[in-house]
XYZ file of C-alpha atoms in Angstrom:
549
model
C 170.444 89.637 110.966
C 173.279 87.622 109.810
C 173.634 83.627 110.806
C 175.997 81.027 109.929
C 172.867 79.034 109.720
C 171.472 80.876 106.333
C 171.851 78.261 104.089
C 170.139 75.655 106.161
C 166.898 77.819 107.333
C 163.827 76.432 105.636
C 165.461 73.384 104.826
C 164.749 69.523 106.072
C 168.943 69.682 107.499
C 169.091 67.937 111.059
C 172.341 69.815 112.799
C 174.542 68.152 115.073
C 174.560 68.125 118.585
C 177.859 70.639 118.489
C 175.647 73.195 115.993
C 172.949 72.355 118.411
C 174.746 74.245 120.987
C 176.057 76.846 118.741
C 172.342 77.583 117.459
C 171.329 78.060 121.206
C 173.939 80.571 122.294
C 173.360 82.642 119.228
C 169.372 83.077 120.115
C 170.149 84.367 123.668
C 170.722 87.909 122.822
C 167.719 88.014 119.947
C 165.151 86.096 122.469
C 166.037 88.512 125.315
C 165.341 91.720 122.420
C 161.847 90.028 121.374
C 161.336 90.095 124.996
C 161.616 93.333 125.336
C 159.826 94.406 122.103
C 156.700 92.439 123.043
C 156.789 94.321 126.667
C 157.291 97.956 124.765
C 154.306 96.927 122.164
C 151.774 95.929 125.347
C 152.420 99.431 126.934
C 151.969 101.229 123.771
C 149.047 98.951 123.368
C 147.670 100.530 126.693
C 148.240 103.359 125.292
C 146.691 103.520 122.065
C 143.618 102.323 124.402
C 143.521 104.462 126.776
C 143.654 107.384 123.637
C 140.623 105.469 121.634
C 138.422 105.521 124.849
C 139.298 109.285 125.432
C 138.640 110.004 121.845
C 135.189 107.897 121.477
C 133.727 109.720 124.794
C 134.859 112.988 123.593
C 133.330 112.084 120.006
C 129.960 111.222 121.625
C 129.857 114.408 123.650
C 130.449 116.232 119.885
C 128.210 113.928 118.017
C 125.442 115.029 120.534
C 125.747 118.556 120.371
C 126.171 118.782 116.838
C 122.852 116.630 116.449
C 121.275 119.700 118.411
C 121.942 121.945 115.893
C 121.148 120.098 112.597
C 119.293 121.414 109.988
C 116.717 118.644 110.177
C 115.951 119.402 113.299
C 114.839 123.328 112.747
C 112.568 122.107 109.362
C 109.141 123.565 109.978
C 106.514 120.772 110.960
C 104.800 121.317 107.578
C 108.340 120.858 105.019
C 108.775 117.742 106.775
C 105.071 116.539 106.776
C 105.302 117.621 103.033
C 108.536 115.387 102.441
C 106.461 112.575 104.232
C 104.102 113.033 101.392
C 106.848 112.874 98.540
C 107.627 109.604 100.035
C 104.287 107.675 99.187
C 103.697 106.098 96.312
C 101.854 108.129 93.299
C 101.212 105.395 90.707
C 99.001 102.824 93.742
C 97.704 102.942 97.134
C 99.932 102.666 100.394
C 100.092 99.097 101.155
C 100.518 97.852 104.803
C 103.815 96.971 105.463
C 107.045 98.485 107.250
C 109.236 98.494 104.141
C 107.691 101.516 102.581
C 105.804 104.722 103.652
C 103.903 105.805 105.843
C 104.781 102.912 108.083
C 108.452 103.291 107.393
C 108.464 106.754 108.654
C 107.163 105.883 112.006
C 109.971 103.675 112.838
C 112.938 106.002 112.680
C 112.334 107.926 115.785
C 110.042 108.514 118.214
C 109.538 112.329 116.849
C 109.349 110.891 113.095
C 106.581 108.614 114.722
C 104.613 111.557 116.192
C 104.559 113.348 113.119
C 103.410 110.780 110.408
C 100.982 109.697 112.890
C 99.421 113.409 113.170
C 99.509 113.948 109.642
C 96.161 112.502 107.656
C 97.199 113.219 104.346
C 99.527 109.897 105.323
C 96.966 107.375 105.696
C 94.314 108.947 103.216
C 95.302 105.910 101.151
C 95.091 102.285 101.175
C 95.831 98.799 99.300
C 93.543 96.169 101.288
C 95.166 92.941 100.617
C 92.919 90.190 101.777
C 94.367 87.381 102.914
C 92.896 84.298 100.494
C 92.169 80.437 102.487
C 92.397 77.814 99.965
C 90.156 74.554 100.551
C 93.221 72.582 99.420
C 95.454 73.992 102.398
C 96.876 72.115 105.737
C 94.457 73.492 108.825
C 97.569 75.631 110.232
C 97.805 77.415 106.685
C 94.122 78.011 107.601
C 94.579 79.430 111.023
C 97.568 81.029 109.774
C 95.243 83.494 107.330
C 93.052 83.761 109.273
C 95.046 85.211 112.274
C 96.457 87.406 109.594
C 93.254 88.318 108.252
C 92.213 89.927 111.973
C 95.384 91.560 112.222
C 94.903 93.128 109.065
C 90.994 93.966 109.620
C 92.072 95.709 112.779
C 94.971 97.520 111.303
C 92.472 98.316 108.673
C 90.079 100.143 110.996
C 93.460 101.951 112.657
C 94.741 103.070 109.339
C 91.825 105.299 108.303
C 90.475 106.893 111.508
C 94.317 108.475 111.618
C 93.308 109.632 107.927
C 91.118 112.417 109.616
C 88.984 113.694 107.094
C 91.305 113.664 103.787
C 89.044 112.313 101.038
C 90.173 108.450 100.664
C 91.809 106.519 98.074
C 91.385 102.526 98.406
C 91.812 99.623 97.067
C 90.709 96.617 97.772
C 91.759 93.072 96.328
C 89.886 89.952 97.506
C 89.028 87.814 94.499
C 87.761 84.010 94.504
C 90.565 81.881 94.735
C 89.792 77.934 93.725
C 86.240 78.778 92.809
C 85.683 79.655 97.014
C 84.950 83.173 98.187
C 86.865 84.373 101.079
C 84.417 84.671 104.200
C 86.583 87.537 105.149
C 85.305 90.017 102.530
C 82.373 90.844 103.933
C 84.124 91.953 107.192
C 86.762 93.895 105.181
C 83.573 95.616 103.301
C 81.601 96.454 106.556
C 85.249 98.282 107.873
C 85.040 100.390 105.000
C 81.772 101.266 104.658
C 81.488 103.912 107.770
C 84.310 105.630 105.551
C 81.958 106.010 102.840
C 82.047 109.613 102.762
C 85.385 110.236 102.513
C 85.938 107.852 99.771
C 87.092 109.195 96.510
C 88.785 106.519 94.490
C 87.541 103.290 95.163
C 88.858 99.878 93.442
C 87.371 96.382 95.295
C 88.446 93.240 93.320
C 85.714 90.579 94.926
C 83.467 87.842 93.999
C 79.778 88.959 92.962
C 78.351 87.178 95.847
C 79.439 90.159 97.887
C 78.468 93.105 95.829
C 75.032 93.832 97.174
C 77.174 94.371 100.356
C 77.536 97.825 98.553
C 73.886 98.008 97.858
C 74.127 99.712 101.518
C 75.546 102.448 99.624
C 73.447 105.560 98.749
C 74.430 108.182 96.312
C 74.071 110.839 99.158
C 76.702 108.636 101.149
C 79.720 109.383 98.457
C 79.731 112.897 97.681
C 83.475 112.675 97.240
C 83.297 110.056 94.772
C 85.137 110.660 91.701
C 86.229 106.688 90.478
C 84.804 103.690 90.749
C 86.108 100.370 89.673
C 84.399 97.098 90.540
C 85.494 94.549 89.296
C 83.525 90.771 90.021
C 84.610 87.473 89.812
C 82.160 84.674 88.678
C 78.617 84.535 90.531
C 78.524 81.253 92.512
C 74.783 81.729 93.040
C 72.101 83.664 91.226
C 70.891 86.621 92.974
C 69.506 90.441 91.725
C 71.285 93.785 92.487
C 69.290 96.724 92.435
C 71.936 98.687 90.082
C 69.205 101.752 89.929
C 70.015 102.201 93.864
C 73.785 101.662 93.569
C 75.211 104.930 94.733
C 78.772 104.710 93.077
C 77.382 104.793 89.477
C 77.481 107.950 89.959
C 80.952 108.575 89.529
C 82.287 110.219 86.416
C 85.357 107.653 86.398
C 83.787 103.945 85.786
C 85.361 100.577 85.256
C 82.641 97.491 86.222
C 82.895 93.980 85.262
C 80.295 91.198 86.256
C 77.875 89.032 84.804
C 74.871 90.349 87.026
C 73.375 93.429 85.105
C 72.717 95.023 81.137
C 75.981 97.481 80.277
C 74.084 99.723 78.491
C 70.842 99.876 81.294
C 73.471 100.579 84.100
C 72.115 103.961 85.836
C 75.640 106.120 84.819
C 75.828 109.509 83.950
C 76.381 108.972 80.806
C 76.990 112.788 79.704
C 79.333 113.124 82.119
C 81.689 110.177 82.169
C 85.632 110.855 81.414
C 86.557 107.071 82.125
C 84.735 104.039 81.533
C 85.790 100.466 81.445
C 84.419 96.888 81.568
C 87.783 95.097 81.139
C 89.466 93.893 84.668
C 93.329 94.542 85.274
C 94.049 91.070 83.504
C 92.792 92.436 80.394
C 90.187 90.912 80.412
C 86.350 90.888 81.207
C 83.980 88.834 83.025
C 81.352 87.981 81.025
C 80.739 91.678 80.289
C 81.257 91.744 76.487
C 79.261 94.130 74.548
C 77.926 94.437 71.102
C 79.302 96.529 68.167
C 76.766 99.033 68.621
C 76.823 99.297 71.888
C 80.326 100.263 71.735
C 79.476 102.944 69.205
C 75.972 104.213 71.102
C 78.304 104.356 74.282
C 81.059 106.626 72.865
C 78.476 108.788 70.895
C 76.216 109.450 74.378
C 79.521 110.141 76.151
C 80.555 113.649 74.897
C 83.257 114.266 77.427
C 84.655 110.339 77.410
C 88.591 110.468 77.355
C 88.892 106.704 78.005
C 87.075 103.621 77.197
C 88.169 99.932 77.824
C 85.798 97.325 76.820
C 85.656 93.777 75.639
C 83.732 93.266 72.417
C 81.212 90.467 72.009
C 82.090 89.732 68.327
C 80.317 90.321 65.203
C 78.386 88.891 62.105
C 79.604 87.811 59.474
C 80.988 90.195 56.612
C 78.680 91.568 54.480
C 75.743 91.513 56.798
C 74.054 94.511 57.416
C 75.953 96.703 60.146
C 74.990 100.360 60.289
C 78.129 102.505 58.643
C 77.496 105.390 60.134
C 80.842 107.346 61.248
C 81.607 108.230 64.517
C 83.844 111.461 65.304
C 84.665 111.729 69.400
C 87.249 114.365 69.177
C 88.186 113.917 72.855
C 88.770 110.260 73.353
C 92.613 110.020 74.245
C 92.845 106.183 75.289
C 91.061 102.937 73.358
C 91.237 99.541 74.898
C 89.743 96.815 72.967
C 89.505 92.992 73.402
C 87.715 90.813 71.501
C 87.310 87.027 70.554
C 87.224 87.951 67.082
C 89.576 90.647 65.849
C 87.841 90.606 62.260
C 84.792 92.109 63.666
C 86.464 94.589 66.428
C 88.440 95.801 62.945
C 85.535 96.280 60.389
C 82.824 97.037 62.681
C 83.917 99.116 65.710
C 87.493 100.880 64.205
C 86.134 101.405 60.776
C 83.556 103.814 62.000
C 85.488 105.702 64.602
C 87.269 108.466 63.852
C 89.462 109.846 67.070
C 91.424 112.515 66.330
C 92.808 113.049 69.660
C 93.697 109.277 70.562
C 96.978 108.839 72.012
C 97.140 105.808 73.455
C 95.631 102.175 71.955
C 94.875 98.580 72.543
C 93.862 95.719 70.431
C 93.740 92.663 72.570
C 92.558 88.894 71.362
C 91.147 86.278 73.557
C 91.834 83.220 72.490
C 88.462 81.556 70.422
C 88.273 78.256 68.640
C 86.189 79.409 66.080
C 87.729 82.439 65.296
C 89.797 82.989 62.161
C 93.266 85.097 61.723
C 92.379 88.308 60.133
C 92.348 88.370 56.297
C 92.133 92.109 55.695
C 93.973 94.951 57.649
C 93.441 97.813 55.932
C 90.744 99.184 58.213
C 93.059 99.178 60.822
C 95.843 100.965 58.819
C 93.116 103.517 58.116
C 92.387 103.790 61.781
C 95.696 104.275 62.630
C 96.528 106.749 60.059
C 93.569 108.584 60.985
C 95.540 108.790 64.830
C 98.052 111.273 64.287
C 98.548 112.043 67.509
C 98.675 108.774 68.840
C 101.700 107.646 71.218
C 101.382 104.626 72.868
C 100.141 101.311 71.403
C 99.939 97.638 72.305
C 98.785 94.487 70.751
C 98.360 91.191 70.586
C 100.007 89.697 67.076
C 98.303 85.752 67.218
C 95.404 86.732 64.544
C 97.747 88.916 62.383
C 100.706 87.349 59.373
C 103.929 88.238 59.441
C 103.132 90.750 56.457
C 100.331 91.943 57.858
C 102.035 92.905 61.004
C 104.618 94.229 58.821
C 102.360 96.831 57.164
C 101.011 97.384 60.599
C 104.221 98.786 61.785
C 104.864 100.840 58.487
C 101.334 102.546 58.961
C 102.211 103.981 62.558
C 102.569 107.353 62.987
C 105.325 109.271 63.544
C 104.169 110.026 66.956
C 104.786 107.085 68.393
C 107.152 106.736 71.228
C 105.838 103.722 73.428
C 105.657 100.353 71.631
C 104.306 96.707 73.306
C 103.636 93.461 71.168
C 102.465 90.491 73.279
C 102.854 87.678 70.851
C 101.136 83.968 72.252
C 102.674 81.222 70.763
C 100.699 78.409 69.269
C 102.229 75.018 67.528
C 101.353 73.310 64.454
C 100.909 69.382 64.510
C 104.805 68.842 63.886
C 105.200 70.720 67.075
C 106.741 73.820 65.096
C 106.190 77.279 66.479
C 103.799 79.358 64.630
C 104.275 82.460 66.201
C 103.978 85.500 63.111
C 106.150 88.034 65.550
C 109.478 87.218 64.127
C 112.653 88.992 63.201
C 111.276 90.075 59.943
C 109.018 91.690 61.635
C 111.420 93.365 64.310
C 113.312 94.539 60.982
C 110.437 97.163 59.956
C 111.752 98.743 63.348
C 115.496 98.916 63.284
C 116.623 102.042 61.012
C 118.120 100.780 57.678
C 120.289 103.413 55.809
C 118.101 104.890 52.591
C 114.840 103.987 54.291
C 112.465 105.710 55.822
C 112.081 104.232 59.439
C 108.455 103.972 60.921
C 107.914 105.700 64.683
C 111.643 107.781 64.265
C 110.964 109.194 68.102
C 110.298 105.525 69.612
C 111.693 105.341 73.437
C 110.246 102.302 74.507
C 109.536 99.173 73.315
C 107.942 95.671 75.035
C 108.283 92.187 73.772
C 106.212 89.760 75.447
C 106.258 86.348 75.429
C 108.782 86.414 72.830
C 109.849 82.359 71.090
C 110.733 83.280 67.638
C 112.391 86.447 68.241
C 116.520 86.014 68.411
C 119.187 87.919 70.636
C 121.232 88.666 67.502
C 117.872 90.774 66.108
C 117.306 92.498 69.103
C 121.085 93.713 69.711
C 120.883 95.044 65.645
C 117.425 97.154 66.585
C 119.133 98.530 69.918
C 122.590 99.293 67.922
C 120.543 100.987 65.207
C 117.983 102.864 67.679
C 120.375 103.648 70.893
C 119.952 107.591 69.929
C 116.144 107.361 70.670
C 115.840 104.325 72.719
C 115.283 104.754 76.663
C 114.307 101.216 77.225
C 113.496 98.116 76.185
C 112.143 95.206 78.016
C 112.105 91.582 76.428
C 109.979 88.061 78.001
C 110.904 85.777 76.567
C 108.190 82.273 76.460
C 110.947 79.432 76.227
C 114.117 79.017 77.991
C 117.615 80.229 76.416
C 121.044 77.599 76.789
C 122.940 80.037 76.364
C 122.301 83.410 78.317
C 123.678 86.369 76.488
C 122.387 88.848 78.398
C 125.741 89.758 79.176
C 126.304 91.319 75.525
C 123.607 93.943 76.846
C 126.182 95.467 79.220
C 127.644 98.201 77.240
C 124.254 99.319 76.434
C 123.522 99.532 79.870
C 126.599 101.125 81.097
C 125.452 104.012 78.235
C 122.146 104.515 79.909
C 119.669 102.497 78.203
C 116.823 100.622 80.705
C 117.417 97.083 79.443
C 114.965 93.945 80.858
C 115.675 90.266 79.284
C 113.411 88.142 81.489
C 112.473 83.906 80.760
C 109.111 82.770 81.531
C 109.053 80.961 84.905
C 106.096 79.277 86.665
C 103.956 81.799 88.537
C 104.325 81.612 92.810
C 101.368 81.931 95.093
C 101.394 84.985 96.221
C 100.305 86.027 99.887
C 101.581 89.559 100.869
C 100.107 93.325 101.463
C 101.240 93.817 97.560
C 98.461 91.280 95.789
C 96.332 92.864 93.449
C 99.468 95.421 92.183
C 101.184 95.197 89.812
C 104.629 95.838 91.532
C 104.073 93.252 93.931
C 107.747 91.903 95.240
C 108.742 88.019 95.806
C 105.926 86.872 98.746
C 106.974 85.616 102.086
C 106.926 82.184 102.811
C 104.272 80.734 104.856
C 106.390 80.560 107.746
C 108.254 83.619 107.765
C 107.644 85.576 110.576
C 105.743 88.853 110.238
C 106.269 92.343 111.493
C 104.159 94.262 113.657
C 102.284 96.275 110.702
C 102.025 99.659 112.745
């Protein structure tokens, strides 16, 4: 609309009292049309109402009726109890919590509920968390666990009588925590017990103090049984355990750590054993190291053994008199070893095995004061030319040079595809990191043009605790690998000023699984997830928690 005023609108001009009067008889007419406009907008307002209340009943009535008919709702009872089973977790045991199955399903609907209650392949596994009171605690912390600790026994007992009869996978994770054992094991234990014959995989993770608790058990009480892993945390008092009555040595799957019995006099069935360990998740054992020989004598009584972790005691010194005598095992597919002294695990166990069918190995160090760095690889290199099948491999690089490590990577096969170097740091006096693992290293990896690369088909590849390695090595061995490579995941031990994670993005955006973590101080965990190895971020103490079923 046109005005006389133009010029002045939006300005600071004061008019006069004449244009006063002249402003307020040319408003009349436009004040009287907003009038009206703001009346006509209200009806149609009423309107449009009146139409959205019409059109939300009518859309209920439709929504309703076309629910009726869904295709969900005609599934047969066993498609949707099998998609119930899709749902859980293959690589662990169900853990108790509403954010995953089979708890999850039971709080859609009430039908939902009704079916993953009546189905017992559901709750035919378990992770049994159990809930750890620290001496060092306030006394509502205490009460706190231990008000979750009944909750959890009871929900316990509920979860496997709605298993049925399904033979039962559990695990159970309760280990000393400060040096004090948890009173609550040995009520957890006693729930499980009376499932004893439907048990099937069994994992407890609890002091030794509470293993004769599974004296009770009777090889006629497991007839399921296939695996058994036990693994104890330091005895706090001496005390026997009749292993020759211990019913779940029977099993042909066997992982047992402790410091309360002879490895080689334990009752197993030897012949038949396809897994046997003594080294705990950690990596590591509990005062359950055995000899070079032993190692040997075990693999050669164990025709059909397919994997063996174990934690070697160390050895003499070179040139002493060790038997030489070659061992062939033409089954063994997986080799975990840890030693103190990497020397001896080298020339006295892996120069006499022979393992034509091993696909994936270990070679693990724990840290010794009086051990040395290994001076000669080349029974290794023979060992793992001798594995030309082999496919996965980890280990530690503290006892090896950065030439050593270097021929170490040259001498893999071809096979190769999964990769993981854990390389501990350790200083000099100048404070100077003396970490062998370095880009040098990482270059025997990345293809160079005119060279024959070592493990062409490699997919994956783990760096952990990672100080001498640099971003600008890692982006050239992605670059030169991004045909092959499906992921890579990279911990770094020291913080980084500058994060260039960022120049990882177009790797990403093509496909590749890309990790760049910094090490951080570990939390206290206290949540149904402790023991796995997928455990998320805990709760707080405080937080509230949800009704587990």
């Amino acid at each position: 609309m046109a005005s006389p005023f133009a010029s002045k609108l939006g300005t600071n001009y004061c008019p006069s009292a004449e244009e006063m009067v002249e402003i307020e008889t040319l408003l009349v007419e436009p004040e009287l049309r907003l009038k009206r406009l703001d009346e006509a907008i209200i009806e149609m307002q009423k309107a449009l109402d009146k139409l959205t209340q019409e059109r939300d009943t009518l859309g209920a009535y439709v929504h309703a009726h076309n629910a009726l008919i869904s295709p969900a709702r005609r599934l047969p009872l066993d498609i949707i109890q099998e998609i119930f089973t899709a749902c859980l977790p293959t690589h662990r045991n169900c853990v108790m919590s509403a954010s995953e199955a089979p708890v999850l399903l039971g709080r859609i609907c009430s039908a939902w509920r009704e079916i993953s209650l009546s189905t017992p392949r559901l709750w035919a596994s378990l992770h049994l968390a159990v809930p750890q009171i620290d001496p060092w605690i306030e006394t509502w912390s205490k009460e706190y666990t231990s008000d979750t600790s009944e909750q959890r026994l009871e929900v316990t007992r509920t979860w496997l009588h709605r298993s049925g009869q399904c033979p039962l996978s559990i695990s159970m994770h309760s280990p000393d925590l400060a040096g004090v054992n948890t009173p609550q094991t040995s009520a957890f234990l006693q729930a499980l017990i009376p499932f004893a014959s439907r048990w099937q995989r069994i994992q407890f993770n609890i002091p030794a103090s509470f293993t004769e608790i599974l004296g009770q058990v009777a090889a006629s009480d497991v007839p399921m049984l296939q695996s058994f892993t036990l693994y104890q945390g330091p005895r706090s008092q001496p005390h026997d355990l009749s292993w020759d009555f211990f019913g779940m040595t029977q099993a042909r799957n066997i992982s047992i750590t402790g410091d309360n019995f002879v490895f080689s006099e334990l009752p197993l069935r030897w012949s038949q054993l396809t897994t046997l360990s003594t080294v705990s998740p950690e990596g590591l054992a509990i005062n359950t190291r055995i000899s070079t020989e032993t190692v040997l004598q075990t693999i050669s009584r164990c025709p059909q053994l397919q994997s063996f972790s174990f934690e070697h005691a160390g050895g003499s010194e070179l040139g002493t008199q060790i038997s030489s005598s070659i061992i062939e095992h033409p089954l063994l597919e997986k080799l975990h070893c840890v030693g103190t002294d990497l020397t001896a695990v080298i020339h006295d166990v892996l120069r006499r095995l022979v393992l034509p069918g091993l696909k994936d190995f270990t070679l693990l160090w724990i840290e010794n004061p009086n051990s040395m760095a290994v001076q000669d690889v080349s029974p290794l290199l023979c060992f793992l030319a001798r594995s030309l099948h082999l496919k996965c491999l980890h280990m530690e690089t503290e006892q090896f040079s950065t030439l050593h490590l270097q021929e170490i990577l040259r001498s893999l096969p071809p096979t190769l595809q999964r990769l993981r170097i854990t390389a501990p740091w350790v200083y000099d006096i100048h404070g100077t990191s003396t970490d062998s693992f370095n880009d040098d290293v990482l270059a025997v990896l990345t293809p160079t043009p005119g060279l024959a690369t070592p493990c062409p088909d490699l997919k994956v590849l783990q760096m952990d605790q990672c100080i001498t390695i640099s971003y600008a090595a890692i982006l050239q061995f992605i670059t030169a690998r991004i045909a092959t490579l499906k992921r890579i995941r990279v911990d770094f031990a020291k913080e980084i000023e500058l994060d260039k994670r960022p120049s990882l993005r177009l790797f990403i955006e093509s496909g590749l699984d890309v990790s760049v973590t910094h090490t951080v101080s570990p939390e206290l965990r206290f949540s149904p997830w402790d023991g796995l190895p997928d455990a998320p971020p805990p709760p707080s103490w405080g937080s509230a928690q949800q009704s587990l079923l």
